[in-house]
Amino acid sequence: MRSLFGRDKICAVVAATDAKGMLRQLRRAVRRTRAVELRLDWLRNQREVVRFLSGLRCQPWRATLVATCRRRDAGGKFSRNIAEQLAVLRLAVESGCSWVDLEIESARKLRRGALRAILGRGRAMISFHNFQRTPRNLGAIVRRLERAGGDVVKIATQCETIADSLRVLGLARSGKPGGRRGRRRLVVVPMSEAGLPARILALRAGSALAYAPVENATAAGQVTLEEMKQLYRADNLNSRTRVYGVIGDPVSHSLSPRMQNAAFRSRGINAVFVPFRVRELRDFLGAIAPLGIVGFSVTLPHKQRVLRYLDDCDPLAAAIGAVNTVVVRGGGKLFGYNTDYVGVLRALECRIPLRGSRALIYGAGGAARAVAFALAQGGAVVCICARRMERARALARAVGGEAIPRARLRREYFDAIVNATPVGMHPDADESPLKALELNCRLVFDTIYRPLETKLLRLAKRRGIETVSGLEMFLAQGMAQFEIWTGERAPAGVMRRAVIKALGGEKEGKQERKGSNELAE
C-alpha cells in the first residue's frame, strides 16, 4: 500500500488515557515508522481529546496519521453517540490526520456521500471487528465493507485456531479465501495468540498494513512495535522468505525466536522464526503448506506426540522416543531429529565425568527422555523420579536405569540431579519441582533457561551445590537446529548474545520493580 500509506506498512498503535501519554508515544512511534494509528477513544474525556489534537497541530510529524475513535459497540472505549464520534474524527482531520478508521457499525448508519462530506480531505478506512470468533462468511463481510464507501477496508477477527488465521490471511490475496494474490486495498488482522504468526506474516500475504502497539496492547495477540520491526522484520518479508517456528502450549515464554532470528540475520538468510501456540497438532500441520513452513522446533507438550505425524525420523530420535526438531522436505514430508540430546551432553560433560556417575532425572516426559538417553550413552547410572511412577519405570527400563519413588530422595545421594519438568518456568518462577532437603548431590542442572536462575537453582546454591542453568542446553540444541535447517555453521556468539540480552532485560526489569516496591513500602 505504498501509494496510500507511504513506505512504512507497519502501523504503530498509540493508545493512552491522557494527551501527554499520547504525545509521548507518538514521538516514540515516529522514530520507528511513518504510519501511526491514534486511538482517540482511549482518551479519558473530551478535554483530553481536544488537548491532544491541539498538541498534534503544533509540529509536523512527517508521518501518515490514522485517527480512530471506536465506539463501545464495536469493541472500543468511546461511549458517546455517532454524531459526536464523527465530530472527533473531523477535528482529527483538521489537526493533521490524513486517514480515519470508522467501524462498519457507524458507517452503515450514514447516508451515501455523508462520510465524504464530514471528513473533507480525510480518507476513510472502513473496519469490521469480531472479538469473539472468525465468521464463516468473510468474503461477504469484505463486500459489505467495500459498499460503505471508504478508500480501504479492514477486517479483524478473533482466531480460535491457526486454521481461522489462515482464512483471514486468505482475504489479503483476493478478498475471499483461496483467491488470487495482490489485493492492495485490504487490511487483515488475525487476533489472539493462535493468530499471532499470521499477524506477523500478514504483510507477506498481501495485507496493506500490520498493526503493532507502542506501549498498550489494544487487541489480543499483538506484537510490540519493536518486535515487529526488529525481531521479526515483518515489513521485509516476501514470498521467498523461509518460515520456521516453534510449536508448543504454552509457547510465549520461548526465546527461540530471539535466538534463531538473530542467527538468520547474522548469516544474511531470508528467513523468519515465529512462535505457534498449538493445542492440536493437526491444526498446525494444516498450516505448513499455506504458510510455507520449512522447519520447526517442538516443545512441551508435543515432543512425543509429534512422532505419529512424521514420515521419517533420525534413529537416535526414534530411540529416545521424542523429537524437538522437524525438517519439512519435498512434498511436505516431515523428518524428525532430537537436538536436546546434544544440549544435555554439552551442558554436563565439561562439569562432571559422566561415566560411572549416578544421576537422578526428575520428570519422565519428552525432555526427560533426551536427558536420560544422553546420560546413559555417556556411561552414567540413570535414576528416574516422576509424579507418575509408571512413566518413571518405563523410562528407566528404556535406558537400563532405576525408578526411584520421591519418598526416597531425602535418603539418596547423587552426583547430579536434573530437573526435566517445566515446574519453575517463566512466568511461574517462584515454584520448585524439588525441596531443598531432597537435593543431596554434587551438582543440580535445571533444563529450564527462563528464568536464568530458577528457584531450584537458588535452593541448591544455598546448600553449597554447584548449579548449571538450562541456558547452556538451550543454546547448544538451538545451534544444532540451525545447522540442520540451513546447512550452515551456527553463529554461536550471536545466538548467545541474543538470548542473554533478553534474559538480562528481564532481570533488570525485575530489579527495577523490586526497588520500586521497596521504596513504596
Short mmCIF file of C-alpha atoms in Angstrom, two decimals, residues 90-426:
data_model
loop_
_atom_site.label_atom_id
_atom_site.label_comp_id
_atom_site.label_asym_id
_atom_site.label_seq_id
_atom_site.Cartn_x
_atom_site.Cartn_y
_atom_site.Cartn_z
CA ARG A 90 -13.43 15.58 11.71
CA LEU A 91 -11.39 17.52 14.28
CA ALA A 92 -8.62 14.94 13.93
CA VAL A 93 -8.51 15.51 10.15
CA GLU A 94 -8.33 19.25 10.71
CA SER A 95 -5.46 18.62 13.16
CA GLY A 96 -3.32 16.73 10.66
CA CYS A 97 -4.67 13.18 10.36
CA SER A 98 -4.92 12.15 6.72
CA TRP A 99 -6.89 8.98 7.46
CA VAL A 100 -9.69 7.91 9.79
CA ASP A 101 -10.74 4.39 10.74
CA LEU A 102 -14.51 4.15 11.06
CA GLU A 103 -16.15 0.90 12.11
CA ILE A 104 -18.91 -0.53 9.93
CA GLU A 105 -21.41 -0.23 12.81
CA SER A 106 -21.21 3.56 12.48
CA ALA A 107 -20.56 3.78 8.75
CA ARG A 108 -23.66 1.83 7.76
CA LYS A 109 -25.90 4.35 9.56
CA LEU A 110 -24.72 7.23 7.35
CA ARG A 111 -26.36 8.36 4.12
CA ARG A 112 -24.40 7.77 0.89
CA GLY A 113 -21.84 10.53 0.49
CA ALA A 114 -22.24 11.76 4.07
CA LEU A 115 -18.88 10.38 5.19
CA ARG A 116 -17.01 12.24 2.46
CA ALA A 117 -18.76 15.47 3.34
CA ILE A 118 -17.96 15.08 7.04
CA LEU A 119 -14.30 14.16 6.61
CA GLY A 120 -13.41 16.74 3.98
CA ARG A 121 -9.94 15.95 2.65
CA GLY A 122 -9.52 12.96 5.00
CA ARG A 123 -9.60 9.43 3.64
CA ALA A 124 -11.55 6.62 5.25
CA MET A 125 -10.80 3.05 6.27
CA ILE A 126 -13.98 1.09 6.98
CA SER A 127 -13.36 -1.64 9.54
CA PHE A 128 -15.03 -4.75 10.88
CA HIS A 129 -14.09 -6.33 14.22
CA ASN A 130 -15.26 -9.53 15.82
CA PHE A 131 -13.65 -10.14 19.21
CA GLN A 132 -15.38 -13.47 19.81
CA ARG A 133 -14.72 -15.56 16.69
CA THR A 134 -13.86 -15.64 12.99
CA PRO A 135 -17.12 -15.69 10.99
CA ARG A 136 -17.59 -18.15 8.14
CA ASN A 137 -18.73 -15.56 5.59
CA LEU A 138 -15.56 -13.46 5.42
CA GLY A 139 -15.91 -12.73 1.70
CA ALA A 140 -19.43 -11.36 2.20
CA ILE A 141 -18.22 -9.17 5.06
CA VAL A 142 -15.49 -7.67 2.87
CA ARG A 143 -18.01 -6.88 0.15
CA ARG A 144 -20.26 -5.18 2.72
CA LEU A 145 -17.31 -3.07 3.91
CA GLU A 146 -16.48 -2.05 0.35
CA ARG A 147 -20.05 -0.84 -0.23
CA ALA A 148 -19.73 1.56 2.73
CA GLY A 149 -17.74 3.98 0.57
CA GLY A 150 -14.29 4.01 2.14
CA ASP A 151 -10.89 4.03 0.44
CA VAL A 152 -9.63 0.91 2.23
CA VAL A 153 -11.34 -1.83 4.22
CA LYS A 154 -10.06 -3.66 7.30
CA ILE A 155 -11.21 -6.91 8.84
CA ALA A 156 -10.01 -8.09 12.27
CA THR A 157 -11.30 -11.27 13.89
CA GLN A 158 -10.58 -13.43 16.91
CA CYS A 159 -8.89 -16.61 15.74
CA GLU A 160 -9.53 -19.60 17.97
CA THR A 161 -7.34 -21.81 15.79
CA ILE A 162 -4.47 -21.47 13.35
CA ALA A 163 -6.94 -22.56 10.65
CA ASP A 164 -9.05 -19.46 11.44
CA SER A 165 -6.00 -17.24 10.95
CA LEU A 166 -5.31 -18.86 7.57
CA ARG A 167 -8.81 -17.95 6.40
CA VAL A 168 -8.22 -14.35 7.43
CA LEU A 169 -4.87 -14.28 5.62
CA GLY A 170 -6.60 -15.68 2.54
CA LEU A 171 -8.55 -12.43 2.27
CA ALA A 172 -5.35 -10.47 1.73
CA ARG A 173 -4.80 -12.28 -1.55
CA SER A 174 -8.17 -11.65 -3.15
CA GLY A 175 -10.90 -10.55 -0.75
CA LYS A 176 -12.00 -14.16 -0.43
CA PRO A 177 -10.09 -17.20 0.85
CA GLY A 178 -8.06 -19.05 -1.76
CA GLY A 179 -8.23 -16.37 -4.48
CA ARG A 180 -5.56 -14.59 -6.46
CA ARG A 181 -2.85 -12.55 -4.77
CA GLY A 182 -2.43 -8.81 -4.81
CA ARG A 183 -5.44 -7.10 -3.24
CA ARG A 184 -3.92 -3.77 -2.19
CA ARG A 185 -6.95 -2.09 -0.58
CA LEU A 186 -7.48 -4.55 2.26
CA VAL A 187 -6.05 -4.77 5.77
CA VAL A 188 -6.34 -8.11 7.57
CA VAL A 189 -5.72 -8.53 11.30
CA PRO A 190 -5.81 -12.04 12.83
CA MET A 191 -6.31 -11.56 16.59
CA SER A 192 -5.47 -13.86 19.55
CA GLU A 193 -2.34 -15.83 20.41
CA ALA A 194 -3.31 -18.50 17.89
CA GLY A 195 -3.38 -15.78 15.24
CA LEU A 196 -0.03 -14.24 16.20
CA PRO A 197 2.06 -15.95 13.48
CA ALA A 198 -0.45 -14.86 10.83
CA ARG A 199 -0.34 -11.31 12.21
CA ILE A 200 3.44 -11.31 11.72
CA LEU A 201 3.10 -12.77 8.22
CA ALA A 202 0.13 -10.60 7.14
CA LEU A 203 2.22 -8.16 5.07
CA ARG A 204 3.92 -11.06 3.34
CA ALA A 205 0.45 -12.38 2.45
CA GLY A 206 -0.59 -9.05 0.92
CA SER A 207 -2.25 -7.06 3.72
CA ALA A 208 -1.96 -3.29 3.28
CA LEU A 209 -0.93 -2.76 6.91
CA ALA A 210 0.08 -4.61 10.05
CA TYR A 211 -0.53 -3.10 13.49
CA ALA A 212 1.81 -3.03 16.49
CA PRO A 213 1.36 -1.12 19.78
CA VAL A 214 3.94 1.31 21.10
CA GLU A 215 3.06 0.61 24.74
CA ASN A 216 -0.50 -0.55 25.39
CA ALA A 217 -2.00 -3.54 23.58
CA THR A 218 -5.39 -2.74 22.06
CA ALA A 219 -6.23 -6.25 20.83
CA ALA A 220 -5.36 -9.86 21.69
CA GLY A 221 -2.17 -11.35 20.26
CA GLN A 222 -0.48 -8.09 19.35
CA VAL A 223 3.28 -7.98 18.85
CA THR A 224 5.08 -4.84 20.01
CA LEU A 225 6.37 -2.31 17.50
CA GLU A 226 9.97 -3.14 18.41
CA GLU A 227 9.34 -6.85 17.86
CA MET A 228 7.56 -6.37 14.55
CA LYS A 229 10.32 -4.12 13.21
CA GLN A 230 13.46 -5.58 14.75
CA LEU A 231 12.78 -9.15 15.83
CA TYR A 232 10.55 -10.37 13.01
CA ARG A 233 11.30 -7.69 10.38
CA ALA A 234 7.69 -8.17 9.26
CA ASP A 235 7.88 -5.39 6.66
CA ASN A 236 10.86 -7.03 4.93
CA LEU A 237 9.34 -10.49 4.48
CA ASN A 238 8.45 -11.61 0.97
CA SER A 239 7.30 -14.65 -0.98
CA ARG A 240 10.86 -16.05 -0.92
CA THR A 241 11.16 -15.80 2.87
CA ARG A 242 11.56 -19.21 4.52
CA VAL A 243 9.30 -19.65 7.53
CA TYR A 244 10.40 -21.54 10.65
CA GLY A 245 8.76 -21.71 14.05
CA VAL A 246 8.44 -23.23 17.47
CA ILE A 247 5.29 -25.11 18.43
CA GLY A 248 4.10 -25.66 21.99
CA ASP A 249 1.45 -24.89 24.58
CA PRO A 250 2.36 -22.57 26.19
CA VAL A 251 4.91 -21.01 23.85
CA SER A 252 5.03 -17.30 24.74
CA HIS A 253 7.94 -17.95 27.14
CA SER A 254 10.19 -19.29 24.38
CA LEU A 255 13.27 -17.30 23.44
CA SER A 256 13.83 -19.42 20.33
CA PRO A 257 12.51 -16.57 18.11
CA ARG A 258 15.12 -14.21 19.61
CA MET A 259 17.90 -16.73 19.12
CA GLN A 260 17.05 -18.03 15.64
CA ASN A 261 16.06 -14.69 14.10
CA ALA A 262 19.33 -13.19 15.29
CA ALA A 263 21.15 -16.09 13.64
CA PHE A 264 19.27 -15.70 10.34
CA ARG A 265 20.02 -12.00 10.30
CA SER A 266 23.71 -12.56 11.08
CA ARG A 267 24.06 -15.03 8.22
CA GLY A 268 22.03 -12.94 5.76
CA ILE A 269 19.40 -15.67 5.36
CA ASN A 270 15.97 -14.62 4.11
CA ALA A 271 14.04 -16.44 6.83
CA VAL A 272 11.84 -15.72 9.85
CA PHE A 273 11.17 -17.74 13.01
CA VAL A 274 7.79 -17.31 14.71
CA PRO A 275 6.02 -18.84 17.75
CA PHE A 276 2.96 -21.04 17.24
CA ARG A 277 0.71 -21.79 20.19
CA VAL A 278 -0.51 -25.26 19.24
CA ARG A 279 -3.22 -27.05 21.17
CA GLU A 280 -3.95 -29.63 18.48
CA LEU A 281 -1.12 -30.80 16.24
CA ARG A 282 -3.42 -31.28 13.25
CA ASP A 283 -4.31 -27.59 13.39
CA PHE A 284 -0.66 -26.64 12.99
CA LEU A 285 0.15 -29.32 10.42
CA GLY A 286 -2.57 -27.92 8.18
CA ALA A 287 -0.70 -24.57 8.13
CA ILE A 288 2.65 -25.94 6.94
CA ALA A 289 1.91 -25.71 3.22
CA PRO A 290 -0.18 -22.46 3.23
CA LEU A 291 2.44 -20.58 5.26
CA GLY A 292 5.45 -22.11 3.52
CA ILE A 293 6.91 -23.55 6.74
CA VAL A 294 10.17 -25.39 6.07
CA GLY A 295 11.19 -26.37 9.60
CA PHE A 296 10.06 -26.12 13.19
CA SER A 297 11.11 -26.68 16.77
CA VAL A 298 8.92 -28.72 19.11
CA THR A 299 8.47 -28.05 22.81
CA LEU A 300 6.04 -29.15 25.54
CA PRO A 301 3.68 -30.96 25.28
CA HIS A 302 4.26 -32.19 21.72
CA LYS A 303 7.75 -33.76 21.73
CA GLN A 304 6.37 -37.29 21.88
CA ARG A 305 3.00 -36.70 20.23
CA VAL A 306 4.57 -35.36 17.03
CA LEU A 307 6.19 -38.72 16.28
CA ARG A 308 2.98 -40.20 14.89
CA TYR A 309 2.80 -37.48 12.22
CA LEU A 310 6.38 -37.83 10.93
CA ASP A 311 7.24 -39.53 7.65
CA ASP A 312 10.69 -40.49 8.90
CA CYS A 313 12.90 -39.96 11.90
CA ASP A 314 16.57 -39.89 12.85
CA PRO A 315 17.43 -43.25 14.54
CA LEU A 316 18.58 -41.55 17.73
CA ALA A 317 15.36 -39.53 17.99
CA ALA A 318 13.37 -42.73 17.35
CA ALA A 319 15.24 -44.50 20.14
CA ILE A 320 14.68 -41.60 22.52
CA GLY A 321 11.01 -41.52 21.56
CA ALA A 322 10.88 -37.71 21.44
CA VAL A 323 11.52 -35.11 18.74
CA ASN A 324 12.32 -31.43 19.18
CA THR A 325 13.35 -30.56 15.60
CA VAL A 326 11.48 -31.16 12.34
CA VAL A 327 12.54 -30.51 8.75
CA VAL A 328 9.89 -30.18 6.04
CA ARG A 329 11.24 -31.87 2.94
CA GLY A 330 9.95 -32.13 -0.64
CA GLY A 331 6.28 -32.96 -0.95
CA GLY A 332 5.65 -31.83 2.61
CA LYS A 333 7.40 -34.86 4.14
CA LEU A 334 8.29 -34.41 7.81
CA PHE A 335 11.64 -35.66 9.15
CA GLY A 336 12.37 -35.54 12.89
CA TYR A 337 15.52 -35.09 15.00
CA ASN A 338 16.36 -34.66 18.67
CA THR A 339 18.95 -31.97 19.43
CA ASP A 340 18.11 -31.83 23.16
CA TYR A 341 20.46 -34.83 23.44
CA VAL A 342 23.35 -32.70 22.19
CA GLY A 343 22.41 -29.90 24.56
CA VAL A 344 22.49 -32.17 27.62
CA LEU A 345 25.93 -33.54 26.81
CA ARG A 346 27.44 -30.11 26.18
CA ALA A 347 25.95 -28.73 29.39
CA LEU A 348 27.17 -31.54 31.65
CA GLU A 349 30.21 -33.37 30.27
CA CYS A 350 32.53 -30.41 30.92
CA ARG A 351 31.46 -30.26 34.58
CA ILE A 352 31.35 -33.83 35.79
CA PRO A 353 32.71 -37.11 34.42
CA LEU A 354 29.56 -38.84 33.21
CA ARG A 355 30.96 -42.36 33.15
CA GLY A 356 30.26 -44.00 36.47
CA SER A 357 28.33 -41.04 37.86
CA ARG A 358 24.93 -41.59 39.48
CA ALA A 359 22.39 -39.13 38.12
CA LEU A 360 18.77 -38.51 39.03
CA ILE A 361 16.35 -37.16 36.45
CA TYR A 362 13.16 -35.63 37.81
CA GLY A 363 10.48 -35.99 35.15
CA ALA A 364 9.58 -38.59 32.52
CA GLY A 365 8.33 -36.59 29.51
CA GLY A 366 9.95 -35.74 26.20
CA ALA A 367 12.72 -33.58 27.67
CA ALA A 368 13.46 -36.21 30.34
CA ARG A 369 13.83 -38.89 27.68
CA ALA A 370 16.51 -36.89 25.87
CA VAL A 371 18.36 -36.30 29.16
CA ALA A 372 18.12 -39.96 30.14
CA PHE A 373 19.46 -41.26 26.83
CA ALA A 374 22.28 -38.70 26.81
CA LEU A 375 23.39 -39.63 30.34
CA ALA A 376 23.09 -43.36 29.67
CA GLN A 377 25.14 -43.08 26.48
CA GLY A 378 27.72 -41.10 28.47
CA GLY A 379 28.08 -44.01 30.90
CA ALA A 380 26.13 -42.64 33.86
CA VAL A 381 23.93 -44.71 36.14
CA VAL A 382 20.50 -43.21 35.47
CA CYS A 383 17.74 -42.92 38.08
CA ILE A 384 14.26 -41.62 37.27
CA CYS A 385 11.75 -39.99 39.62
CA ALA A 386 8.43 -38.63 38.38
CA ARG A 387 4.98 -37.75 39.59
CA ARG A 388 3.65 -40.74 37.68
CA MET A 389 5.73 -43.72 38.74
CA GLU A 390 4.54 -45.89 35.85
CA ARG A 391 6.12 -43.43 33.41
CA ALA A 392 9.28 -43.28 35.52
CA ARG A 393 9.58 -47.07 35.45
CA ALA A 394 9.01 -47.17 31.67
CA LEU A 395 11.76 -44.62 31.02
CA ALA A 396 14.11 -46.37 33.47
CA ARG A 397 13.63 -49.64 31.59
CA ALA A 398 14.35 -47.91 28.26
CA VAL A 399 17.80 -46.74 29.45
CA GLY A 400 18.67 -49.61 31.77
CA GLY A 401 18.22 -47.41 34.83
CA GLU A 402 16.26 -47.41 38.07
CA ALA A 403 12.95 -45.79 39.04
CA ILE A 404 13.03 -44.15 42.46
CA PRO A 405 9.92 -43.01 44.39
CA ARG A 406 10.07 -39.45 45.65
CA ALA A 407 9.85 -40.56 49.28
CA ARG A 408 13.38 -41.97 48.99
CA LEU A 409 15.05 -38.78 47.72
CA ARG A 410 15.98 -37.43 51.16
CA ARG A 411 17.91 -40.63 51.86
CA GLU A 412 19.66 -40.94 48.49
CA TYR A 413 22.84 -39.30 47.17
CA PHE A 414 23.58 -38.48 43.52
CA ASP A 415 26.43 -36.97 41.60
CA ALA A 416 23.91 -34.90 39.65
CA ILE A 417 20.20 -34.09 39.81
CA VAL A 418 18.49 -32.87 36.62
CA ASN A 419 15.08 -31.21 36.52
CA ALA A 420 13.39 -32.12 33.24
CA THR A 421 9.94 -30.76 34.10
CA PRO A 422 8.51 -27.28 33.35
CA VAL A 423 7.99 -26.55 37.06
CA GLY A 424 9.63 -23.21 37.84
CA MET A 425 9.49 -21.92 34.27
CA HIS A 426 8.51 -18.33 33.48
#
